Amino acid sequence: TPRRDRLVVEYNTSTNPTFEGAVRDTSGRGLDGVLYGGASYDAMEKALGFDGTNDYILTGNLGNSAGAYVNSGSFWIKADNMSANMIILQIGKGADVSTKRFQVNLETTGQITFGINGSNSRFQSGITTGSWFHFAYSYDGGVNGASSTSYKLYINGVSKAISSGSASPNTLNLDADAILVIGSDHLASGQFLDGAISQFKLYDTVLTAEDVKTLYQMGRCDEGHHVVNFSKTRVGIGLGDGEAPQAALDVRGDIHATGSLNPVAG
């Protein structure tokens, strides 16, 4: 996983991450999410499912400082229905007032809107119902609006261009220690997601196009397909959930190998 040191929340759905009404965070920060309204793990899909009526996942206290919270996200999404605008995720706290909310919406047309209460930036995504798409975004802490360069959206590893937005831009001004909600807003009052999300990752940094490509190529159900580029990330084998490797290759336990070890010159 690229930029693992900057992960804030990670819900690894390769195996069932839920326990006692919660979903386990494997980022190492211990930010387990609480399942509400019937949100659950689908073992066949290897994903977290939302029925569009009252389901969401709430994660408390991201530990952010107040202000324009730089963040990025990576996950796979499948929309079962897009008959109404749906909230994919929201970061906020307290009253729903101007500049105090960061929100990502999937609109009925398949467009993606990044909203700071009072302004937005909109992208044509190409997302349709019934299929899985890799979704990645970044926000660098700048202004919102029709000509904003502060947002990047990538679908299946491909960068998407901004199509429209608010004429009067705004800058995010989150309260400190905001909460994350997946599938609804932070007041759980509507626009519920109807679909599924897997391999959810939230970062406190801007992901590069190369980071996004790596995340996309890792795949949805088998992260990496057993192939790892060691020049791009640290790798841990035999580590516990949420335990980060301390070296380029960190192996815990015995190693049994057959064949030759061939050092590469240079």
PDB file of C-alpha atoms in Angstrom:
ATOM      1  CA  THR A   1       0.000   0.000   0.000  1.00  0.00           C
ATOM      2  CA  PRO A   2       1.575   3.317  -1.014  1.00  0.00           C
ATOM      3  CA  ARG A   3       1.962   6.033   1.636  1.00  0.00           C
ATOM      4  CA  ARG A   4       0.981   3.668   4.442  1.00  0.00           C
ATOM      5  CA  ASP A   5       2.682   6.003   6.914  1.00  0.00           C
ATOM      6  CA  ARG A   6       0.037   8.662   6.086  1.00  0.00           C
ATOM      7  CA  LEU A   7      -3.010   6.422   6.394  1.00  0.00           C
ATOM      8  CA  VAL A   8      -5.638   7.710   8.824  1.00  0.00           C
ATOM      9  CA  VAL A   9      -8.329   5.066   8.306  1.00  0.00           C
ATOM     10  CA  GLU A  10      -8.182   1.745   6.454  1.00  0.00           C
ATOM     11  CA  TYR A  11     -10.979  -0.795   6.191  1.00  0.00           C
ATOM     12  CA  ASN A  12      -9.464  -3.846   4.530  1.00  0.00           C
ATOM     13  CA  THR A  13     -12.327  -5.921   3.155  1.00  0.00           C
ATOM     14  CA  SER A  14     -10.246  -8.795   1.754  1.00  0.00           C
ATOM     15  CA  THR A  15     -11.572 -10.705   4.761  1.00  0.00           C
ATOM     16  CA  ASN A  16     -14.434  -9.816   7.098  1.00  0.00           C
ATOM     17  CA  PRO A  17     -13.318  -6.690   9.011  1.00  0.00           C
ATOM     18  CA  THR A  18     -16.456  -6.412  11.183  1.00  0.00           C
ATOM     19  CA  PHE A  19     -16.764  -7.297  14.856  1.00  0.00           C
ATOM     20  CA  GLU A  20     -19.423  -6.554  17.488  1.00  0.00           C
ATOM     21  CA  GLY A  21     -21.192  -3.908  15.399  1.00  0.00           C
ATOM     22  CA  ALA A  22     -18.005  -2.211  14.225  1.00  0.00           C
ATOM     23  CA  VAL A  23     -15.536  -2.375  11.338  1.00  0.00           C
ATOM     24  CA  ARG A  24     -11.872  -2.760  12.219  1.00  0.00           C
ATOM     25  CA  ASP A  25      -9.363  -0.080  11.209  1.00  0.00           C
ATOM     26  CA  THR A  26      -6.095  -1.606   9.963  1.00  0.00           C
ATOM     27  CA  SER A  27      -4.218   1.684   9.537  1.00  0.00           C
ATOM     28  CA  GLY A  28      -2.605   1.313  12.967  1.00  0.00           C
ATOM     29  CA  ARG A  29      -4.434   4.329  14.427  1.00  0.00           C
ATOM     30  CA  GLY A  30      -7.263   2.343  15.976  1.00  0.00           C
ATOM     31  CA  LEU A  31     -10.088   4.322  14.355  1.00  0.00           C
ATOM     32  CA  ASP A  32     -12.645   1.532  14.164  1.00  0.00           C
ATOM     33  CA  GLY A  33     -15.951   2.552  12.572  1.00  0.00           C
ATOM     34  CA  VAL A  34     -19.402   1.912  14.040  1.00  0.00           C
ATOM     35  CA  LEU A  35     -21.979   0.277  11.756  1.00  0.00           C
ATOM     36  CA  TYR A  36     -25.429   1.887  11.766  1.00  0.00           C
ATOM     37  CA  GLY A  37     -28.784   1.035  10.209  1.00  0.00           C
ATOM     38  CA  GLY A  38     -27.862  -2.411   8.937  1.00  0.00           C
ATOM     39  CA  ALA A  39     -24.606  -1.586   7.133  1.00  0.00           C
ATOM     40  CA  SER A  40     -22.795  -4.911   6.949  1.00  0.00           C
ATOM     41  CA  TYR A  41     -20.056  -6.996   5.358  1.00  0.00           C
ATOM     42  CA  ASP A  42     -20.918  -9.024   2.258  1.00  0.00           C
ATOM     43  CA  ALA A  43     -18.624 -12.051   2.146  1.00  0.00           C
ATOM     44  CA  MET A  44     -19.477 -12.834  -1.479  1.00  0.00           C
ATOM     45  CA  GLU A  45     -18.627  -9.310  -2.657  1.00  0.00           C
ATOM     46  CA  LYS A  46     -15.856  -8.789  -0.093  1.00  0.00           C
ATOM     47  CA  ALA A  47     -17.336  -5.362   0.517  1.00  0.00           C
ATOM     48  CA  LEU A  48     -19.264  -3.204   2.967  1.00  0.00           C
ATOM     49  CA  GLY A  49     -22.891  -2.953   1.859  1.00  0.00           C
ATOM     50  CA  PHE A  50     -25.316  -0.023   2.161  1.00  0.00           C
ATOM     51  CA  ASP A  51     -29.035  -0.294   1.314  1.00  0.00           C
ATOM     52  CA  GLY A  52     -29.795   3.367   0.570  1.00  0.00           C
ATOM     53  CA  THR A  53     -32.289   3.857   3.405  1.00  0.00           C
ATOM     54  CA  ASN A  54     -30.452   4.343   6.693  1.00  0.00           C
ATOM     55  CA  ASP A  55     -27.032   2.642   6.501  1.00  0.00           C
ATOM     56  CA  TYR A  56     -23.736   4.349   7.269  1.00  0.00           C
ATOM     57  CA  ILE A  57     -20.410   3.911   9.058  1.00  0.00           C
ATOM     58  CA  LEU A  58     -19.248   6.528  11.562  1.00  0.00           C
ATOM     59  CA  THR A  59     -15.646   6.956  12.662  1.00  0.00           C
ATOM     60  CA  GLY A  60     -14.951   9.426  15.458  1.00  0.00           C
ATOM     61  CA  ASN A  61     -12.076  11.890  15.968  1.00  0.00           C
ATOM     62  CA  LEU A  62      -9.724  11.787  12.993  1.00  0.00           C
ATOM     63  CA  GLY A  63      -7.203  13.831  14.991  1.00  0.00           C
ATOM     64  CA  ASN A  64      -7.053  16.608  12.390  1.00  0.00           C
ATOM     65  CA  SER A  65      -6.126  20.180  13.194  1.00  0.00           C
ATOM     66  CA  ALA A  66      -8.695  22.908  12.540  1.00  0.00           C
ATOM     67  CA  GLY A  67      -8.675  24.460   9.073  1.00  0.00           C
ATOM     68  CA  ALA A  68      -8.297  23.193   5.521  1.00  0.00           C
ATOM     69  CA  TYR A  69      -7.793  19.470   6.107  1.00  0.00           C
ATOM     70  CA  VAL A  70      -5.573  18.050   3.356  1.00  0.00           C
ATOM     71  CA  ASN A  71      -6.819  14.544   2.589  1.00  0.00           C
ATOM     72  CA  SER A  72      -7.092  11.831  -0.038  1.00  0.00           C
ATOM     73  CA  GLY A  73      -9.182   8.723  -0.401  1.00  0.00           C
ATOM     74  CA  SER A  74      -8.960   5.426  -2.252  1.00  0.00           C
ATOM     75  CA  PHE A  75     -11.627   2.743  -2.442  1.00  0.00           C
ATOM     76  CA  TRP A  76     -13.706   0.632  -4.802  1.00  0.00           C
ATOM     77  CA  ILE A  77     -17.363   1.533  -5.228  1.00  0.00           C
ATOM     78  CA  LYS A  78     -20.386  -0.104  -6.825  1.00  0.00           C
ATOM     79  CA  ALA A  79     -23.649   1.839  -7.062  1.00  0.00           C
ATOM     80  CA  ASP A  80     -26.791  -0.279  -7.055  1.00  0.00           C
ATOM     81  CA  ASN A  81     -29.001   2.742  -7.678  1.00  0.00           C
ATOM     82  CA  MET A  82     -28.476   6.383  -8.675  1.00  0.00           C
ATOM     83  CA  SER A  83     -32.052   7.644  -8.664  1.00  0.00           C
ATOM     84  CA  ALA A  84     -31.116  10.237  -6.032  1.00  0.00           C
ATOM     85  CA  ASN A  85     -27.937  12.105  -5.136  1.00  0.00           C
ATOM     86  CA  MET A  86     -25.987  10.039  -2.632  1.00  0.00           C
ATOM     87  CA  ILE A  87     -23.255  10.906  -0.151  1.00  0.00           C
ATOM     88  CA  ILE A  88     -20.206   8.683  -0.479  1.00  0.00           C
ATOM     89  CA  LEU A  89     -18.345  10.203   2.440  1.00  0.00           C
ATOM     90  CA  GLN A  90     -18.352  13.270   4.631  1.00  0.00           C
ATOM     91  CA  ILE A  91     -15.854  14.738   7.084  1.00  0.00           C
ATOM     92  CA  GLY A  92     -17.187  17.250   9.581  1.00  0.00           C
ATOM     93  CA  LYS A  93     -18.250  17.915  13.136  1.00  0.00           C
ATOM     94  CA  GLY A  94     -21.074  19.669  14.931  1.00  0.00           C
ATOM     95  CA  ALA A  95     -23.457  21.989  13.118  1.00  0.00           C
ATOM     96  CA  ASP A  96     -23.764  21.730   9.337  1.00  0.00           C
ATOM     97  CA  VAL A  97     -22.627  25.283   8.561  1.00  0.00           C
ATOM     98  CA  SER A  98     -20.580  27.025   5.889  1.00  0.00           C
ATOM     99  CA  THR A  99     -17.013  25.703   5.303  1.00  0.00           C
ATOM    100  CA  LYS A 100     -17.342  23.174   8.167  1.00  0.00           C
ATOM    101  CA  ARG A 101     -17.970  20.125   6.007  1.00  0.00           C
ATOM    102  CA  PHE A 102     -16.023  18.211   3.367  1.00  0.00           C
ATOM    103  CA  GLN A 103     -18.308  16.016   1.305  1.00  0.00           C
ATOM    104  CA  VAL A 104     -18.112  13.715  -1.718  1.00  0.00           C
ATOM    105  CA  ASN A 105     -21.387  13.039  -3.568  1.00  0.00           C
ATOM    106  CA  LEU A 106     -22.397  10.691  -6.364  1.00  0.00           C
ATOM    107  CA  GLU A 107     -25.114  12.442  -8.382  1.00  0.00           C
ATOM    108  CA  THR A 108     -27.927  10.884 -10.404  1.00  0.00           C
ATOM    109  CA  THR A 109     -25.999  11.541 -13.633  1.00  0.00           C
ATOM    110  CA  GLY A 110     -22.898   9.735 -12.397  1.00  0.00           C
ATOM    111  CA  GLN A 111     -21.098  13.015 -11.750  1.00  0.00           C
ATOM    112  CA  ILE A 112     -18.954  13.394  -8.638  1.00  0.00           C
ATOM    113  CA  THR A 113     -19.248  16.544  -6.552  1.00  0.00           C
ATOM    114  CA  PHE A 114     -16.711  17.658  -3.964  1.00  0.00           C
ATOM    115  CA  GLY A 115     -18.532  20.037  -1.664  1.00  0.00           C
ATOM    116  CA  ILE A 116     -17.520  22.503   0.992  1.00  0.00           C
ATOM    117  CA  ASN A 117     -20.825  23.749   2.358  1.00  0.00           C
ATOM    118  CA  GLY A 118     -21.664  26.706   0.139  1.00  0.00           C
ATOM    119  CA  SER A 119     -19.546  25.756  -2.884  1.00  0.00           C
ATOM    120  CA  ASN A 120     -18.593  22.735  -4.968  1.00  0.00           C
ATOM    121  CA  SER A 121     -16.410  21.324  -7.723  1.00  0.00           C
ATOM    122  CA  ARG A 122     -17.974  18.809 -10.112  1.00  0.00           C
ATOM    123  CA  PHE A 123     -16.377  16.093 -12.258  1.00  0.00           C
ATOM    124  CA  GLN A 124     -17.747  13.779 -14.947  1.00  0.00           C
ATOM    125  CA  SER A 125     -16.828  10.349 -13.603  1.00  0.00           C
ATOM    126  CA  GLY A 126     -18.385   7.801 -15.944  1.00  0.00           C
ATOM    127  CA  ILE A 127     -19.643   5.752 -12.974  1.00  0.00           C
ATOM    128  CA  THR A 128     -22.683   3.602 -13.786  1.00  0.00           C
ATOM    129  CA  THR A 129     -24.795   1.216 -11.741  1.00  0.00           C
ATOM    130  CA  GLY A 130     -23.978  -2.451 -11.262  1.00  0.00           C
ATOM    131  CA  SER A 131     -20.206  -2.331 -11.868  1.00  0.00           C
ATOM    132  CA  TRP A 132     -17.154  -1.848  -9.666  1.00  0.00           C
ATOM    133  CA  PHE A 133     -15.014   1.260 -10.146  1.00  0.00           C
ATOM    134  CA  HIS A 134     -11.815   2.249  -8.416  1.00  0.00           C
ATOM    135  CA  PHE A 135     -12.320   5.723  -6.940  1.00  0.00           C
ATOM    136  CA  ALA A 136      -9.478   7.943  -5.767  1.00  0.00           C
ATOM    137  CA  TYR A 137      -9.349  11.632  -4.975  1.00  0.00           C
ATOM    138  CA  SER A 138      -7.102  14.215  -3.372  1.00  0.00           C
ATOM    139  CA  TYR A 139      -7.693  17.642  -1.832  1.00  0.00           C
ATOM    140  CA  ASP A 140      -4.699  19.920  -1.264  1.00  0.00           C
ATOM    141  CA  GLY A 141      -6.332  22.408   1.102  1.00  0.00           C
ATOM    142  CA  GLY A 142      -7.165  25.083  -1.479  1.00  0.00           C
ATOM    143  CA  VAL A 143     -10.366  26.696  -2.698  1.00  0.00           C
ATOM    144  CA  ASN A 144     -13.448  25.070  -4.171  1.00  0.00           C
ATOM    145  CA  GLY A 145     -15.240  26.236  -7.312  1.00  0.00           C
ATOM    146  CA  ALA A 146     -15.578  25.890 -11.080  1.00  0.00           C
ATOM    147  CA  SER A 147     -11.909  26.558 -11.849  1.00  0.00           C
ATOM    148  CA  SER A 148     -10.417  24.886  -8.770  1.00  0.00           C
ATOM    149  CA  THR A 149      -7.170  22.951  -9.099  1.00  0.00           C
ATOM    150  CA  SER A 150      -7.321  21.818  -5.464  1.00  0.00           C
ATOM    151  CA  TYR A 151      -9.200  18.615  -6.271  1.00  0.00           C
ATOM    152  CA  LYS A 152      -8.096  15.613  -8.293  1.00  0.00           C
ATOM    153  CA  LEU A 153     -10.387  12.732  -9.191  1.00  0.00           C
ATOM    154  CA  TYR A 154      -9.254   9.408 -10.627  1.00  0.00           C
ATOM    155  CA  ILE A 155     -11.579   6.642 -11.829  1.00  0.00           C
ATOM    156  CA  ASN A 156      -9.917   3.284 -12.568  1.00  0.00           C
ATOM    157  CA  GLY A 157      -6.557   5.055 -12.388  1.00  0.00           C
ATOM    158  CA  VAL A 158      -7.477   7.713 -14.979  1.00  0.00           C
ATOM    159  CA  SER A 159      -7.519  11.405 -14.058  1.00  0.00           C
ATOM    160  CA  LYS A 160     -10.853  13.155 -14.686  1.00  0.00           C
ATOM    161  CA  ALA A 161     -11.214  16.824 -15.630  1.00  0.00           C
ATOM    162  CA  ILE A 162     -13.326  19.278 -13.668  1.00  0.00           C
ATOM    163  CA  SER A 163     -16.552  20.091 -15.544  1.00  0.00           C
ATOM    164  CA  SER A 164     -18.284  22.751 -13.452  1.00  0.00           C
ATOM    165  CA  GLY A 165     -18.592  24.249 -10.009  1.00  0.00           C
ATOM    166  CA  SER A 166     -19.639  27.191  -7.903  1.00  0.00           C
ATOM    167  CA  ALA A 167     -18.890  30.694  -9.128  1.00  0.00           C
ATOM    168  CA  SER A 168     -18.063  31.810  -5.572  1.00  0.00           C
ATOM    169  CA  PRO A 169     -15.265  29.583  -4.246  1.00  0.00           C
ATOM    170  CA  ASN A 170     -14.795  28.656  -0.614  1.00  0.00           C
ATOM    171  CA  THR A 171     -11.988  27.153   1.449  1.00  0.00           C
ATOM    172  CA  LEU A 172     -12.535  24.324   3.923  1.00  0.00           C
ATOM    173  CA  ASN A 173     -12.351  25.312   7.582  1.00  0.00           C
ATOM    174  CA  LEU A 174     -13.019  22.118   9.514  1.00  0.00           C
ATOM    175  CA  ASP A 175     -13.202  22.035  13.272  1.00  0.00           C
ATOM    176  CA  ALA A 176     -10.438  20.017  14.908  1.00  0.00           C
ATOM    177  CA  ASP A 177     -11.002  16.310  15.609  1.00  0.00           C
ATOM    178  CA  ALA A 178     -13.655  15.870  12.916  1.00  0.00           C
ATOM    179  CA  ILE A 179     -15.585  12.664  12.331  1.00  0.00           C
ATOM    180  CA  LEU A 180     -15.780  10.578   9.156  1.00  0.00           C
ATOM    181  CA  VAL A 181     -19.065   9.187   7.888  1.00  0.00           C
ATOM    182  CA  ILE A 182     -19.223   6.753   4.964  1.00  0.00           C
ATOM    183  CA  GLY A 183     -22.572   6.419   3.198  1.00  0.00           C
ATOM    184  CA  SER A 184     -24.378   9.448   4.632  1.00  0.00           C
ATOM    185  CA  ASP A 185     -23.775  12.842   6.255  1.00  0.00           C
ATOM    186  CA  HIS A 186     -22.444  13.477   9.754  1.00  0.00           C
ATOM    187  CA  LEU A 187     -25.971  14.088  11.016  1.00  0.00           C
ATOM    188  CA  ALA A 188     -27.185  10.841   9.335  1.00  0.00           C
ATOM    189  CA  SER A 189     -30.151  12.757   7.933  1.00  0.00           C
ATOM    190  CA  GLY A 190     -30.333  11.498   4.373  1.00  0.00           C
ATOM    191  CA  GLN A 191     -28.820  11.032   0.900  1.00  0.00           C
ATOM    192  CA  PHE A 192     -27.823   7.502   1.925  1.00  0.00           C
ATOM    193  CA  LEU A 193     -25.569   5.475  -0.346  1.00  0.00           C
ATOM    194  CA  ASP A 194     -27.205   2.555  -2.159  1.00  0.00           C
ATOM    195  CA  GLY A 195     -24.360   0.242  -3.079  1.00  0.00           C
ATOM    196  CA  ALA A 196     -21.094  -1.138  -1.743  1.00  0.00           C
ATOM    197  CA  ILE A 197     -17.576  -0.010  -0.903  1.00  0.00           C
ATOM    198  CA  SER A 198     -14.445  -2.089  -0.482  1.00  0.00           C
ATOM    199  CA  GLN A 199     -10.791  -1.478   0.445  1.00  0.00           C
ATOM    200  CA  PHE A 200     -11.502   1.950   1.942  1.00  0.00           C
ATOM    201  CA  LYS A 201      -8.475   4.135   2.686  1.00  0.00           C
ATOM    202  CA  LEU A 202      -8.336   7.730   3.964  1.00  0.00           C
ATOM    203  CA  TYR A 203      -5.015   9.592   3.955  1.00  0.00           C
ATOM    204  CA  ASP A 204      -3.903  12.904   5.485  1.00  0.00           C
ATOM    205  CA  THR A 205      -1.778  13.767   2.460  1.00  0.00           C
ATOM    206  CA  VAL A 206      -2.168  14.314  -1.291  1.00  0.00           C
ATOM    207  CA  LEU A 207      -1.887  11.111  -3.307  1.00  0.00           C
ATOM    208  CA  THR A 208       0.052  11.397  -6.549  1.00  0.00           C
ATOM    209  CA  ALA A 209      -1.088   9.949  -9.873  1.00  0.00           C
ATOM    210  CA  GLU A 210       1.540   7.242  -9.409  1.00  0.00           C
ATOM    211  CA  ASP A 211       0.154   6.383  -5.947  1.00  0.00           C
ATOM    212  CA  VAL A 212      -3.335   6.109  -7.420  1.00  0.00           C
ATOM    213  CA  LYS A 213      -2.150   3.883 -10.264  1.00  0.00           C
ATOM    214  CA  THR A 214      -0.535   1.544  -7.738  1.00  0.00           C
ATOM    215  CA  LEU A 215      -3.713   1.384  -5.658  1.00  0.00           C
ATOM    216  CA  TYR A 216      -5.789   0.629  -8.744  1.00  0.00           C
ATOM    217  CA  GLN A 217      -3.404  -2.083  -9.942  1.00  0.00           C
ATOM    218  CA  MET A 218      -3.502  -3.725  -6.522  1.00  0.00           C
ATOM    219  CA  GLY A 219      -7.050  -4.797  -7.370  1.00  0.00           C
ATOM    220  CA  ARG A 220     -10.164  -5.013  -5.272  1.00  0.00           C
ATOM    221  CA  CYS A 221     -10.258  -8.481  -3.743  1.00  0.00           C
ATOM    222  CA  ASP A 222      -6.600  -9.507  -3.862  1.00  0.00           C
ATOM    223  CA  GLU A 223      -4.457  -6.514  -3.036  1.00  0.00           C
ATOM    224  CA  GLY A 224      -1.462  -6.736  -5.323  1.00  0.00           C
ATOM    225  CA  HIS A 225      -2.207 -10.152  -6.859  1.00  0.00           C
ATOM    226  CA  HIS A 226       0.881 -11.344  -4.931  1.00  0.00           C
ATOM    227  CA  VAL A 227       3.165  -8.979  -6.873  1.00  0.00           C
ATOM    228  CA  VAL A 228       4.832  -6.110  -5.026  1.00  0.00           C
ATOM    229  CA  ASN A 229       7.113  -3.335  -6.316  1.00  0.00           C
ATOM    230  CA  PHE A 230       9.561  -3.049  -3.396  1.00  0.00           C
ATOM    231  CA  SER A 231      10.947   0.263  -4.682  1.00  0.00           C
ATOM    232  CA  LYS A 232       7.630   2.005  -3.994  1.00  0.00           C
ATOM    233  CA  THR A 233       6.652   0.835  -0.519  1.00  0.00           C
ATOM    234  CA  ARG A 234       7.664  -1.004   2.610  1.00  0.00           C
ATOM    235  CA  VAL A 235       6.336  -4.543   2.817  1.00  0.00           C
ATOM    236  CA  GLY A 236       5.498  -6.582   5.889  1.00  0.00           C
ATOM    237  CA  ILE A 237       4.933 -10.344   5.930  1.00  0.00           C
ATOM    238  CA  GLY A 238       3.515 -12.025   9.007  1.00  0.00           C
ATOM    239  CA  LEU A 239       2.742  -8.732  10.762  1.00  0.00           C
ATOM    240  CA  GLY A 240      -0.455  -8.197  12.729  1.00  0.00           C
ATOM    241  CA  ASP A 241      -3.306  -6.000  11.448  1.00  0.00           C
ATOM    242  CA  GLY A 242      -2.362  -2.344  11.679  1.00  0.00           C
ATOM    243  CA  GLU A 243       1.327  -3.083  12.336  1.00  0.00           C
ATOM    244  CA  ALA A 244       3.522  -1.151   9.892  1.00  0.00           C
ATOM    245  CA  PRO A 245       6.777  -2.633   8.526  1.00  0.00           C
ATOM    246  CA  GLN A 246       9.948  -1.024   9.834  1.00  0.00           C
ATOM    247  CA  ALA A 247      12.162  -1.834   6.839  1.00  0.00           C
ATOM    248  CA  ALA A 248      11.813  -2.253   3.067  1.00  0.00           C
ATOM    249  CA  LEU A 249      10.989  -5.915   3.804  1.00  0.00           C
ATOM    250  CA  ASP A 250       9.960  -6.854   7.343  1.00  0.00           C
ATOM    251  CA  VAL A 251       9.301 -10.580   7.865  1.00  0.00           C
ATOM    252  CA  ARG A 252       8.102 -12.026  11.172  1.00  0.00           C
ATOM    253  CA  GLY A 253       8.433 -15.771  11.641  1.00  0.00           C
ATOM    254  CA  ASP A 254      10.368 -18.532   9.887  1.00  0.00           C
ATOM    255  CA  ILE A 255      11.250 -18.499   6.183  1.00  0.00           C
ATOM    256  CA  HIS A 256      11.315 -21.725   4.175  1.00  0.00           C
ATOM    257  CA  ALA A 257      12.419 -21.341   0.574  1.00  0.00           C
ATOM    258  CA  THR A 258      13.356 -23.464  -2.433  1.00  0.00           C
ATOM    259  CA  GLY A 259      15.289 -22.415  -5.513  1.00  0.00           C
ATOM    260  CA  SER A 260      18.038 -19.845  -5.924  1.00  0.00           C
ATOM    261  CA  LEU A 261      18.505 -16.358  -4.579  1.00  0.00           C
ATOM    262  CA  ASN A 262      19.926 -14.265  -7.382  1.00  0.00           C
ATOM    263  CA  PRO A 263      21.255 -10.848  -6.324  1.00  0.00           C
ATOM    264  CA  VAL A 264      20.773  -8.040  -8.830  1.00  0.00           C
ATOM    265  CA  ALA A 265      23.847  -5.954  -9.614  1.00  0.00           C
ATOM    266  CA  GLY A 266      23.732  -2.229  -8.838  1.00  0.00           C
TER     267      GLY A 266
END
